[in-house]
Coordinates of C-alpha atoms in Angstrom, one line a residue:
M383 CA 58.6 144.2 24.6
S384 CA 55.0 143.3 25.3
A385 CA 52.5 142.4 22.5
A386 CA 50.6 145.5 23.2
A387 CA 53.7 147.7 23.1
A388 CA 54.7 146.0 19.8
G389 CA 51.2 146.6 18.4
N390 CA 51.4 150.3 19.4
E391 CA 54.7 150.6 17.7
T392 CA 53.4 149.0 14.6
A393 CA 50.1 151.0 14.6
G394 CA 51.1 154.4 16.0
A395 CA 54.9 154.8 15.6
P396 CA 56.5 156.2 12.5
P397 CA 57.9 153.7 10.0
K398 CA 61.4 152.5 10.7
G399 CA 62.9 154.3 7.7
W400 CA 61.3 157.6 8.8
R401 CA 62.7 157.1 12.4
L402 CA 66.2 156.4 10.9
L403 CA 66.0 159.6 8.7
T404 CA 64.9 161.8 11.6
S405 CA 67.5 160.3 13.9
A406 CA 70.2 160.9 11.3
L407 CA 69.1 164.5 10.7
S408 CA 69.4 165.2 14.4
N409 CA 72.9 163.7 14.6
R410 CA 75.8 166.1 15.0
K411 CA 77.6 164.5 12.0
T412 CA 74.9 165.5 9.6
A413 CA 75.1 169.2 10.8
V414 CA 78.9 169.0 10.3
M415 CA 78.4 167.3 6.9
L416 CA 76.1 170.2 5.8
A417 CA 78.8 172.7 6.7
F418 CA 81.5 170.6 4.9
G419 CA 79.3 170.4 1.8
F420 CA 79.0 174.2 1.9
G421 CA 82.8 174.5 2.4
A422 CA 83.4 172.3 -0.6
G423 CA 81.0 174.1 -2.9
L424 CA 81.9 177.7 -2.1
P425 CA 85.5 177.7 -3.3
Y426 CA 84.7 175.7 -6.4
T427 CA 81.9 178.2 -7.4
L428 CA 84.0 181.2 -6.6
L429 CA 87.2 180.0 -8.3
I430 CA 85.8 178.3 -11.4
G431 CA 82.7 180.3 -12.2
T432 CA 82.2 183.6 -10.4
L433 CA 85.9 184.6 -10.7
N434 CA 85.4 184.8 -14.5
A435 CA 82.6 187.3 -14.0
W436 CA 84.9 189.5 -12.0
L437 CA 87.7 189.3 -14.7
G438 CA 85.3 189.9 -17.5
E439 CA 83.8 193.0 -15.9
W440 CA 87.3 194.3 -15.3
K441 CA 88.1 193.9 -19.0
I442 CA 90.6 191.0 -18.8
D443 CA 90.8 189.5 -22.2
L444 CA 89.1 186.1 -22.8
A445 CA 92.3 184.3 -23.7
T446 CA 93.7 185.2 -20.3
I447 CA 90.5 184.1 -18.6
G448 CA 90.8 180.8 -20.5
V449 CA 94.3 180.3 -19.3
L450 CA 93.4 181.1 -15.7
S451 CA 90.5 178.6 -15.9
W452 CA 93.2 175.9 -16.1
I453 CA 93.3 176.0 -12.3
G454 CA 90.2 173.7 -12.6
L455 CA 92.6 170.9 -13.5
A456 CA 93.4 170.7 -9.8
Y457 CA 90.0 169.2 -9.3
A458 CA 90.4 166.8 -12.2
F459 CA 93.7 165.5 -11.0
K460 CA 93.2 165.5 -7.2
F461 CA 93.4 161.7 -7.2
L462 CA 97.1 162.1 -7.9
W463 CA 97.9 163.3 -4.4
S464 CA 95.1 161.7 -2.5
P465 CA 97.4 158.9 -1.1
L466 CA 99.5 161.7 0.6
V467 CA 96.4 163.1 2.2
D468 CA 95.6 159.7 3.6
R469 CA 99.1 158.9 4.9
V470 CA 101.0 162.1 5.8
R471 CA 100.8 163.3 9.4
L472 CA 100.8 167.1 9.6
P473 CA 103.2 168.4 12.2
G474 CA 101.2 170.2 15.0
L475 CA 97.8 169.4 13.5
E476 CA 97.8 165.6 13.8
R477 CA 96.5 165.9 17.4
L478 CA 93.2 167.3 15.9
G479 CA 92.6 164.0 14.2
R480 CA 93.4 162.1 11.1
R481 CA 91.0 164.2 8.9
R482 CA 90.4 167.4 11.0
G483 CA 94.0 168.5 10.8
W484 CA 94.0 168.4 7.0
L485 CA 90.6 170.1 6.9
L486 CA 91.7 172.9 9.1
L487 CA 94.8 173.5 7.0
C488 CA 92.8 173.6 3.8
Q489 CA 90.1 175.8 5.1
V490 CA 92.6 178.3 6.6
I491 CA 94.3 178.5 3.2
L492 CA 91.0 179.0 1.4
T493 CA 90.0 181.7 3.8
L494 CA 93.3 183.5 3.2
T495 CA 92.8 182.9 -0.6
F496 CA 89.6 184.9 -0.7
F497 CA 91.0 187.6 1.4
G498 CA 94.1 187.6 -0.7
L499 CA 92.1 187.9 -3.9
S500 CA 90.2 190.8 -2.4
L501 CA 93.4 192.7 -1.8
S502 CA 94.9 192.1 -5.2
D503 CA 94.1 193.7 -8.6
P504 CA 94.1 191.5 -11.7
R505 CA 94.6 194.5 -13.9
M506 CA 97.8 195.5 -12.2
A507 CA 99.3 192.3 -10.9
L508 CA 97.7 189.4 -12.8
G509 CA 100.5 187.0 -12.0
T510 CA 100.0 187.4 -8.2
F511 CA 96.3 187.2 -8.6
A512 CA 96.6 184.0 -10.6
L513 CA 99.1 182.5 -8.1
I514 CA 96.6 183.1 -5.2
A515 CA 93.8 181.5 -7.2
V516 CA 96.0 178.4 -8.1
I517 CA 96.9 177.9 -4.4
G518 CA 93.2 178.2 -3.5
A519 CA 92.2 175.6 -6.2
F520 CA 94.7 173.1 -4.9
A521 CA 93.6 173.6 -1.3
S522 CA 90.0 173.2 -2.4
A523 CA 90.6 170.0 -4.4
T524 CA 92.6 168.6 -1.4
Q525 CA 89.7 169.6 0.9
D526 CA 87.4 167.6 -1.3
V527 CA 89.6 164.5 -0.9
V528 CA 89.5 164.9 2.9
I529 CA 85.8 165.5 3.1
D530 CA 85.1 162.4 1.0
A531 CA 87.3 160.3 3.3
W532 CA 85.7 161.8 6.4
R533 CA 82.2 161.0 5.2
I534 CA 83.1 157.4 4.7
D535 CA 85.1 157.2 8.0
V536 CA 82.4 158.5 10.3
A537 CA 79.3 156.9 8.7
D538 CA 77.5 154.5 11.0
E539 CA 73.9 153.2 11.6
A540 CA 72.9 156.5 13.2
A541 CA 74.2 158.6 10.2
P542 CA 74.4 156.3 7.2
V543 CA 76.7 157.3 4.3
E544 CA 73.7 157.6 2.0
I545 CA 72.2 160.3 4.2
L546 CA 75.5 162.0 4.8
S547 CA 76.0 162.1 1.0
S548 CA 72.6 163.7 0.4
I549 CA 73.3 166.3 3.1
Y550 CA 76.6 167.0 1.5
Q551 CA 74.9 167.7 -1.8
F552 CA 72.4 170.0 -0.1
G553 CA 75.2 172.0 1.5
Y554 CA 77.1 172.1 -1.9
R555 CA 74.0 173.6 -3.6
I556 CA 73.6 176.2 -0.9
A557 CA 77.2 177.2 -1.5
A558 CA 76.5 177.5 -5.2
L559 CA 73.7 179.9 -4.6
I560 CA 75.9 182.0 -2.1
G561 CA 79.0 182.0 -4.3
G562 CA 77.1 182.4 -7.5
A563 CA 73.8 184.2 -7.2
L564 CA 74.4 186.2 -4.1
A565 CA 77.9 187.1 -5.2
L566 CA 76.6 188.4 -8.5
V567 CA 73.8 190.4 -6.8
L568 CA 76.4 191.9 -4.4
S569 CA 78.7 192.8 -7.2
V570 CA 76.1 195.2 -8.6
R571 CA 76.1 197.0 -5.3
M572 CA 79.7 196.9 -4.2
S573 CA 83.2 196.2 -5.7
W574 CA 84.3 192.7 -6.5
P575 CA 87.2 192.8 -4.0
T576 CA 84.6 193.5 -1.3
V577 CA 82.4 190.6 -2.5
Y578 CA 85.4 188.2 -2.2
A579 CA 86.2 189.6 1.3
I580 CA 82.7 188.7 2.3
M581 CA 83.0 185.3 0.8
G582 CA 86.2 184.8 2.8
G583 CA 84.1 185.5 5.9
F584 CA 81.7 182.7 4.9
M585 CA 84.6 180.4 4.3
A586 CA 86.0 181.2 7.8
L587 CA 82.8 179.9 9.3
T588 CA 83.5 176.4 8.2
L589 CA 86.5 176.3 10.6
I590 CA 83.9 176.1 13.4
A591 CA 82.4 173.0 11.9
T592 CA 85.9 171.4 11.6
L593 CA 86.7 172.1 15.3
L594 CA 83.3 170.5 16.3
A595 CA 83.5 167.6 14.0
P596 CA 84.1 164.1 15.3
D597 CA 87.0 162.2 13.8
T598 CA 88.2 158.6 13.6
P599 CA 91.5 157.5 15.0
R600 CA 94.3 156.6 12.7
A601 CA 94.8 152.8 12.5
A602 CA 97.7 151.5 14.5
S603 CA 99.1 149.9 11.4
E604 CA 98.2 150.9 7.9
A605 CA 100.6 148.5 6.2
E606 CA 98.0 146.3 4.5
Q607 CA 99.1 143.6 2.1
S608 CA 97.3 144.4 -1.1
A609 CA 96.8 142.3 -4.2
L610 CA 99.7 144.1 -5.8
R611 CA 102.1 142.1 -3.6
R612 CA 100.6 138.7 -3.6
A613 CA 101.9 135.7 -5.5
G614 CA 101.2 136.1 -9.2
A615 CA 101.2 139.9 -9.3
I616 CA 103.6 141.9 -11.4
S617 CA 107.0 142.2 -9.9
P618 CA 107.3 145.5 -7.8
K619 CA 110.5 146.4 -9.6
L620 CA 108.9 146.1 -13.0
R621 CA 105.8 148.0 -11.7
N622 CA 108.1 150.8 -10.4
F623 CA 109.7 151.1 -13.9
G624 CA 106.3 151.5 -15.5
L625 CA 105.2 153.9 -12.8
A626 CA 108.3 156.0 -13.5
V627 CA 107.4 156.2 -17.2
V628 CA 103.8 157.2 -16.4
G629 CA 104.8 159.5 -13.6
F630 CA 107.2 161.3 -15.9
G631 CA 104.4 161.8 -18.4
W632 CA 102.1 163.3 -15.8
A633 CA 104.9 165.4 -14.4
W634 CA 105.8 166.8 -17.8
A635 CA 102.1 167.5 -18.6
I636 CA 101.5 169.4 -15.4
W637 CA 104.8 171.3 -15.7
S638 CA 104.0 172.2 -19.3
V639 CA 100.6 173.7 -18.4
G640 CA 102.0 175.4 -15.3
A641 CA 105.0 176.9 -17.1
F642 CA 102.8 178.3 -19.9
M643 CA 100.3 179.7 -17.3
A644 CA 103.3 181.4 -15.6
R645 CA 104.5 182.9 -18.9
M646 CA 101.1 184.0 -20.0
L647 CA 99.9 185.5 -16.7
G648 CA 103.3 186.9 -15.8
G649 CA 103.2 189.3 -18.8
E650 CA 106.0 187.7 -20.8
I651 CA 106.3 189.0 -24.4
D652 CA 107.5 186.9 -27.2
A653 CA 110.9 188.2 -28.5
V654 CA 110.0 187.5 -32.2
T655 CA 106.3 188.6 -32.4
G656 CA 106.4 191.3 -29.7
K657 CA 103.1 189.8 -28.3
P658 CA 102.1 187.5 -25.4
P659 CA 102.6 183.8 -26.0
S660 CA 99.8 182.4 -28.3
V661 CA 97.4 180.2 -26.4
G662 CA 96.2 178.7 -29.7
D663 CA 99.7 177.7 -30.7
F664 CA 100.3 176.1 -27.3
T665 CA 97.0 174.1 -27.5
R666 CA 97.7 173.0 -31.0
D667 CA 101.4 172.0 -30.4
Y668 CA 101.2 170.7 -26.8
G669 CA 97.5 169.7 -26.3
P670 CA 97.7 166.3 -28.2
L671 CA 101.0 165.6 -26.4
I672 CA 99.5 166.3 -23.0
V673 CA 96.6 164.0 -23.8
A674 CA 99.0 161.3 -25.0
A675 CA 101.2 161.6 -21.8
T676 CA 98.3 161.4 -19.4
V677 CA 96.0 158.9 -21.2
L678 CA 97.7 157.1 -24.1
V679 CA 101.0 156.3 -22.3
P680 CA 99.4 154.9 -19.1
A681 CA 97.0 152.8 -21.2
I682 CA 99.9 151.4 -23.2
V683 CA 101.9 150.6 -20.0
A684 CA 98.7 149.0 -18.6
A685 CA 98.3 146.8 -21.7
I686 CA 102.0 145.7 -21.5
F687 CA 101.7 144.8 -17.9
N688 CA 98.5 142.7 -18.7
W689 CA 100.5 140.9 -21.3
L690 CA 103.5 140.3 -18.9
A691 CA 101.3 139.1 -16.1
A692 CA 100.4 136.0 -18.0
R693 CA 104.1 135.1 -18.5
P694 CA 106.5 133.5 -16.0
G695 CA 109.5 135.5 -14.9
Y696 CA 107.7 138.8 -14.5
V697 CA 105.5 138.0 -11.5
L698 CA 106.0 137.4 -7.8
E699 CA 106.4 133.7 -6.9
S700 CA 105.3 134.4 -3.3
D701 CA 103.7 137.1 -1.3
R702 CA 106.0 140.1 -0.6
P703 CA 104.4 142.7 1.7
A704 CA 105.6 146.3 1.5
E705 CA 108.3 147.0 4.1
S706 CA 108.6 150.8 3.9
G707 CA 106.6 153.9 3.5
L708 CA 108.2 154.5 0.1
E709 CA 107.0 151.1 -1.1
R710 CA 103.5 151.7 0.2
T711 CA 103.5 155.1 -1.5
A712 CA 104.6 153.5 -4.8
D713 CA 101.8 151.0 -4.5
H714 CA 99.2 153.7 -3.9
A715 CA 100.6 155.7 -6.9
Y716 CA 100.4 152.6 -9.1
A717 CA 96.8 151.9 -7.9
A718 CA 95.8 155.5 -8.8
L719 CA 97.6 155.8 -12.2
I720 CA 97.9 152.4 -13.8
L721 CA 95.8 149.8 -12.1
P722 CA 92.4 151.2 -13.0
L723 CA 93.4 151.4 -16.7
A724 CA 95.0 147.9 -16.5
E725 CA 91.8 146.4 -15.4
L726 CA 89.8 148.3 -18.0
V727 CA 92.2 147.3 -20.8
R728 CA 92.1 143.6 -19.7
R729 CA 88.3 143.6 -19.6
L730 CA 87.6 145.6 -22.8
G731 CA 90.5 144.7 -25.0
W732 CA 90.7 147.0 -28.1
G733 CA 87.3 148.4 -27.1
V734 CA 89.1 150.5 -24.6
I735 CA 90.0 152.9 -27.4
I736 CA 86.3 153.6 -28.1
V737 CA 85.6 153.9 -24.3
L738 CA 88.4 156.4 -23.7
G739 CA 87.4 158.4 -26.8
L740 CA 83.9 158.6 -25.5
I741 CA 85.0 159.7 -22.0
L742 CA 87.4 162.3 -23.4
S743 CA 84.8 163.8 -25.7
Y744 CA 81.3 163.4 -24.2
R745 CA 81.2 166.5 -22.0
I746 CA 83.5 168.7 -24.0
T747 CA 80.8 171.0 -25.3
D748 CA 79.9 172.0 -21.7
N749 CA 83.4 172.0 -20.3
I750 CA 85.2 174.0 -23.1
W751 CA 83.1 177.2 -22.9
G752 CA 81.7 177.2 -19.4
S753 CA 84.4 179.6 -18.1
F754 CA 83.1 182.3 -20.6
A755 CA 79.4 182.1 -19.6
F756 CA 79.5 185.0 -17.2
P757 CA 81.6 187.3 -19.5
F758 CA 79.2 186.4 -22.3
Y759 CA 76.1 187.3 -20.2
L760 CA 77.5 190.3 -18.4
T761 CA 80.0 191.9 -20.9
E762 CA 78.8 190.8 -24.3
L763 CA 75.1 190.8 -23.8
Q764 CA 75.0 193.5 -21.1
Y765 CA 72.7 191.7 -18.7
T766 CA 72.9 193.0 -15.1
G767 CA 74.3 190.9 -12.2
D768 CA 70.8 190.6 -10.8
E769 CA 69.4 189.2 -14.0
V770 CA 72.2 186.7 -14.5
A771 CA 72.0 185.7 -10.9
F772 CA 68.4 184.8 -11.2
A773 CA 68.6 183.2 -14.7
S774 CA 71.8 181.3 -14.3
K775 CA 72.1 180.4 -10.6
I776 CA 68.4 180.1 -9.5
F777 CA 66.3 179.4 -12.6
G778 CA 69.1 177.4 -14.2
V779 CA 69.5 175.1 -11.2
F780 CA 65.8 174.0 -11.6
M781 CA 66.3 173.5 -15.3
T782 CA 69.3 171.2 -14.5
M783 CA 67.2 169.3 -12.1
A784 CA 64.5 168.9 -14.8
G785 CA 67.2 167.6 -17.2
I786 CA 68.3 165.0 -14.6
A787 CA 64.7 163.9 -14.1
I788 CA 64.2 163.6 -17.8
G789 CA 67.3 161.5 -18.0
G790 CA 65.9 159.2 -15.2
I791 CA 62.7 158.7 -17.2
M792 CA 64.6 157.9 -20.3
F793 CA 66.7 155.3 -18.5
A794 CA 63.6 153.6 -17.3
T795 CA 61.8 153.7 -20.7
L796 CA 64.6 153.7 -23.4
G797 CA 67.7 152.2 -21.7
R798 CA 71.2 153.4 -21.1
M799 CA 72.7 153.7 -24.6
P800 CA 69.7 155.5 -26.2
T801 CA 69.7 157.9 -23.3
L802 CA 73.5 158.4 -23.7
M803 CA 73.0 159.1 -27.4
I804 CA 70.2 161.6 -26.9
G805 CA 72.3 163.3 -24.2
A806 CA 75.2 163.8 -26.6
I807 CA 72.9 165.1 -29.3
V808 CA 71.1 167.7 -27.1
A809 CA 74.4 168.8 -25.5
A810 CA 75.8 169.6 -28.9
A811 CA 72.6 171.2 -30.1
S812 CA 72.2 173.4 -27.1
N813 CA 75.3 175.3 -28.3
L814 CA 73.2 176.4 -31.3
L815 CA 70.9 178.3 -28.9
Y816 CA 73.8 180.4 -27.7
A817 CA 75.0 180.9 -31.2
D818 CA 71.5 182.3 -32.0
L819 CA 71.6 184.4 -28.8
A820 CA 75.0 185.8 -29.8
S821 CA 73.7 186.6 -33.3
G822 CA 70.6 188.6 -32.3
A823 CA 68.3 185.8 -31.1
V824 CA 66.2 185.6 -34.3
G825 CA 65.4 181.9 -33.8
I826 CA 64.8 182.3 -30.0
D827 CA 62.4 185.3 -30.7
A828 CA 60.5 183.2 -33.2
F829 CA 60.2 180.4 -30.7
A830 CA 59.0 182.8 -28.0
R831 CA 56.3 184.4 -30.2
T832 CA 55.1 181.0 -31.4
F833 CA 54.5 179.7 -27.8
G834 CA 53.4 183.1 -26.4
L835 CA 56.4 183.5 -24.2
D836 CA 56.9 187.1 -25.4
T837 CA 54.0 188.2 -23.3
F838 CA 56.2 188.0 -20.2
G839 CA 57.6 191.5 -19.5
H840 CA 57.8 194.5 -21.9
D841 CA 60.7 193.1 -24.0
L842 CA 62.2 189.8 -24.9
R843 CA 65.6 190.3 -23.3
M844 CA 65.0 188.3 -20.2
V845 CA 62.9 185.7 -22.1
R846 CA 65.8 185.2 -24.5
L847 CA 68.2 184.5 -21.7
L848 CA 65.8 182.2 -19.9
I849 CA 65.1 180.2 -23.0
A850 CA 68.8 179.8 -23.8
I851 CA 69.7 178.8 -20.2
S852 CA 66.7 176.4 -20.1
G853 CA 67.9 174.6 -23.2
E854 CA 71.5 174.4 -22.1
N855 CA 70.8 173.4 -18.5
I856 CA 68.2 170.8 -19.4
A857 CA 70.6 169.3 -22.0
G858 CA 73.4 169.4 -19.5
G859 CA 71.4 167.8 -16.7
L860 CA 70.3 165.0 -19.1
A861 CA 73.8 164.5 -20.6
G862 CA 75.4 164.5 -17.1
A863 CA 73.0 161.9 -15.7
A864 CA 73.5 159.7 -18.8
F865 CA 77.3 160.0 -18.5
V866 CA 77.4 159.2 -14.8
A867 CA 75.3 156.2 -15.4
Y868 CA 77.6 155.1 -18.3
L869 CA 80.7 155.5 -16.3
S870 CA 79.2 153.6 -13.4
S871 CA 78.3 150.8 -15.8
I872 CA 81.8 150.3 -17.1
T873 CA 83.5 150.7 -13.8
S874 CA 84.7 147.5 -12.2
R875 CA 83.4 146.7 -8.7
E876 CA 86.8 145.5 -7.7
F877 CA 88.4 148.9 -8.4
S878 CA 85.3 151.1 -8.2
A879 CA 86.7 154.1 -6.2
V880 CA 90.0 154.6 -8.0
Q881 CA 88.7 153.6 -11.5
Y882 CA 85.7 156.0 -11.3
A883 CA 87.9 158.8 -10.0
L884 CA 90.4 158.4 -12.8
L885 CA 87.9 158.0 -15.6
S886 CA 85.7 160.9 -14.4
S887 CA 88.8 163.2 -14.2
L888 CA 89.7 162.5 -17.8
T889 CA 86.3 164.0 -18.7
F890 CA 87.6 167.5 -18.0
L891 CA 91.0 167.1 -19.7
I892 CA 90.4 168.2 -23.3
G893 CA 87.7 170.7 -22.3
S894 CA 90.0 172.3 -19.8
L895 CA 93.0 172.4 -22.2
G896 CA 90.9 173.9 -25.0
R897 CA 89.4 176.8 -22.9
A898 CA 92.3 179.1 -23.4
A899 CA 92.4 178.7 -27.1
L900 CA 88.7 179.2 -27.3
G901 CA 89.0 182.4 -25.3
E902 CA 91.6 183.6 -27.8
M903 CA 89.3 182.7 -30.7
I904 CA 86.4 184.6 -29.1
D905 CA 88.6 187.7 -28.9
Q906 CA 89.4 187.3 -32.6
V907 CA 86.0 186.3 -34.2
G908 CA 83.3 186.8 -31.6
Y909 CA 81.0 184.5 -29.7
A910 CA 78.6 183.2 -32.4
P911 CA 81.2 181.5 -34.6
V912 CA 82.7 179.8 -31.5
F913 CA 79.3 178.5 -30.5
F914 CA 78.8 177.0 -33.9
L915 CA 82.3 175.4 -33.6
T916 CA 81.6 173.9 -30.2
A917 CA 78.3 172.4 -31.6
K918 CA 80.4 170.8 -34.3
I919 CA 82.9 169.5 -31.8
G920 CA 79.9 167.8 -30.0
V921 CA 79.5 165.6 -33.1
V922 CA 82.7 163.8 -32.1
A923 CA 81.0 162.5 -28.9
I924 CA 78.0 161.4 -30.9
V925 CA 80.2 159.3 -33.2
F926 CA 81.9 157.7 -30.2
V927 CA 78.6 156.9 -28.6
A928 CA 77.4 155.3 -31.8
L929 CA 80.6 153.2 -31.9
E930 CA 80.2 152.2 -28.2
W931 CA 76.6 151.3 -28.8
A932 CA 77.6 149.1 -31.7
R933 CA 80.4 147.5 -29.7
Q934 CA 78.1 146.6 -26.8
A935 CA 75.5 145.2 -29.2
W936 CA 78.1 143.1 -30.9
N937 CA 79.4 141.8 -27.6
G938 CA 75.8 141.0 -26.6
R939 CA 75.1 139.1 -29.7
R940 CA 78.4 137.2 -29.4
S941 CA 77.7 136.1 -25.9
G942 CA 74.0 135.5 -26.3
A943 CA 73.2 138.3 -23.8
G944 CA 70.9 140.1 -26.3
D945 CA 70.1 143.7 -25.6
V946 CA 69.8 143.4 -21.9
P947 CA 70.5 146.9 -20.6
A948 CA 71.5 146.0 -17.1
S949 CA 75.1 146.9 -16.2
D950 CA 75.8 143.4 -15.0
A951 CA 75.0 142.0 -18.4
V952 CA 77.2 144.6 -20.1
R953 CA 80.1 143.6 -17.8
A954 CA 79.5 140.0 -18.5
T955 CA 79.8 140.6 -22.3
E956 CA 82.8 142.9 -21.9
G957 CA 84.6 140.3 -19.9
D958 CA 84.8 138.1 -23.0
T959 CA 86.5 140.8 -25.1
A960 CA 89.8 140.8 -23.4

């Protein structure tokens, strides 16, 4: 290139970053990524949120809605079967490519799911309706795994993974508007089955993107020798025993939840009481055991393996590569279920108890009642679908973004732990807004009059809803940003993908299990007492944040790191606690 040409490029051409962005946006992969983001967001919105509006409008009791919301556990536990998605070759679909075959299968199932829901009646055949929704949730969670892998596989200089991830989020948000706001608006003008049939048509369009998507070839040999089979690692036979113990706990937990869902939604009547099985009794009797089986037992097994790894006789004396598909599958299962916790226990020591308590409790106030938001707005408060669509799915999105922005400012000015504490406090306090709204909105009305907000419109109904949603979504955005930053800070770089996936999935565990009992309680005592209860539950998270803050401060003083908020400094101090 001549000097003049170089000068022209410097003076008149767009900056290199801008050229990279425009080049990436014109790339076929980004268009496909937009469609995949839409395809991932639509089923999640329709199955976890909008479906409850349909059930509430058709007078399905809230305890049943809470039980049906357990299908959301499919998203929380998708890491369990992710190795299968990566390894299994689908007969007849493998010729489409390593990822496209799985995507096509998932999207066909999801399309049929929405059409199947549109042809069923939850009032007449709730069991069939629930089964269709469960199949759809598992297909949607599996599709998420494949899309995440596809995004990493196809990323290159022309379409960097950062830009593909941003495009994915954009498509996801569009789907949230279609599956949330548009679906609610349509439900005012047509029946819910028709709405879901239309959504099935939207889902079918994603098949076009899959057929046009590029794919990456499957590696000729995927038998990689991992650290699990190198000299000094725990013996595979011993690992397999521990994996069997942990696997049994997970299998029992999943079976217990699934069996109770089948009993409840299948219309079973208790022979003694003459009533359906009690969700509250199940949550009280089995909830702690399920948490123990999926969190406590794996953590104990991980701690035992850490102890054995330092003793001769329990580790490999030389490298021993996996020789069969079964051994590689066992390695993947161990890496997903035990290895992330083993590293965390080794690094944090007894502090892992505080960390796991914080993870299990931090987002519980949002997770535990979110499934009842639409029934609360539409059935209890008698807002129209148009009003809820605007307030919750359009206005609420901007309030969530505002909360995320506030969280970013707090990180920059206050640091991570103060922001995490404020997030826990406002998340719990936001439930008091809904308690006031359910009790007649005396406090919200006083707030609106004080700041002149009652001048909008001829009554306070919409203002009340907007104020409550503003408070809850800003708090949720702030708490969510704080929590993601905290999880990222405690995640090891060595096991970043699997550790973050496991820890983030635990966030939904208690909230998901508690939804059904909460729905039963709402049926019995109403919404207001339940919102006061969820606010009190949020205090548990505040206590764990305080303990974690004190733990990090103590580690900092012991190592001489002071109060440096950077995640690297935190990791350095935590490394000394094991």
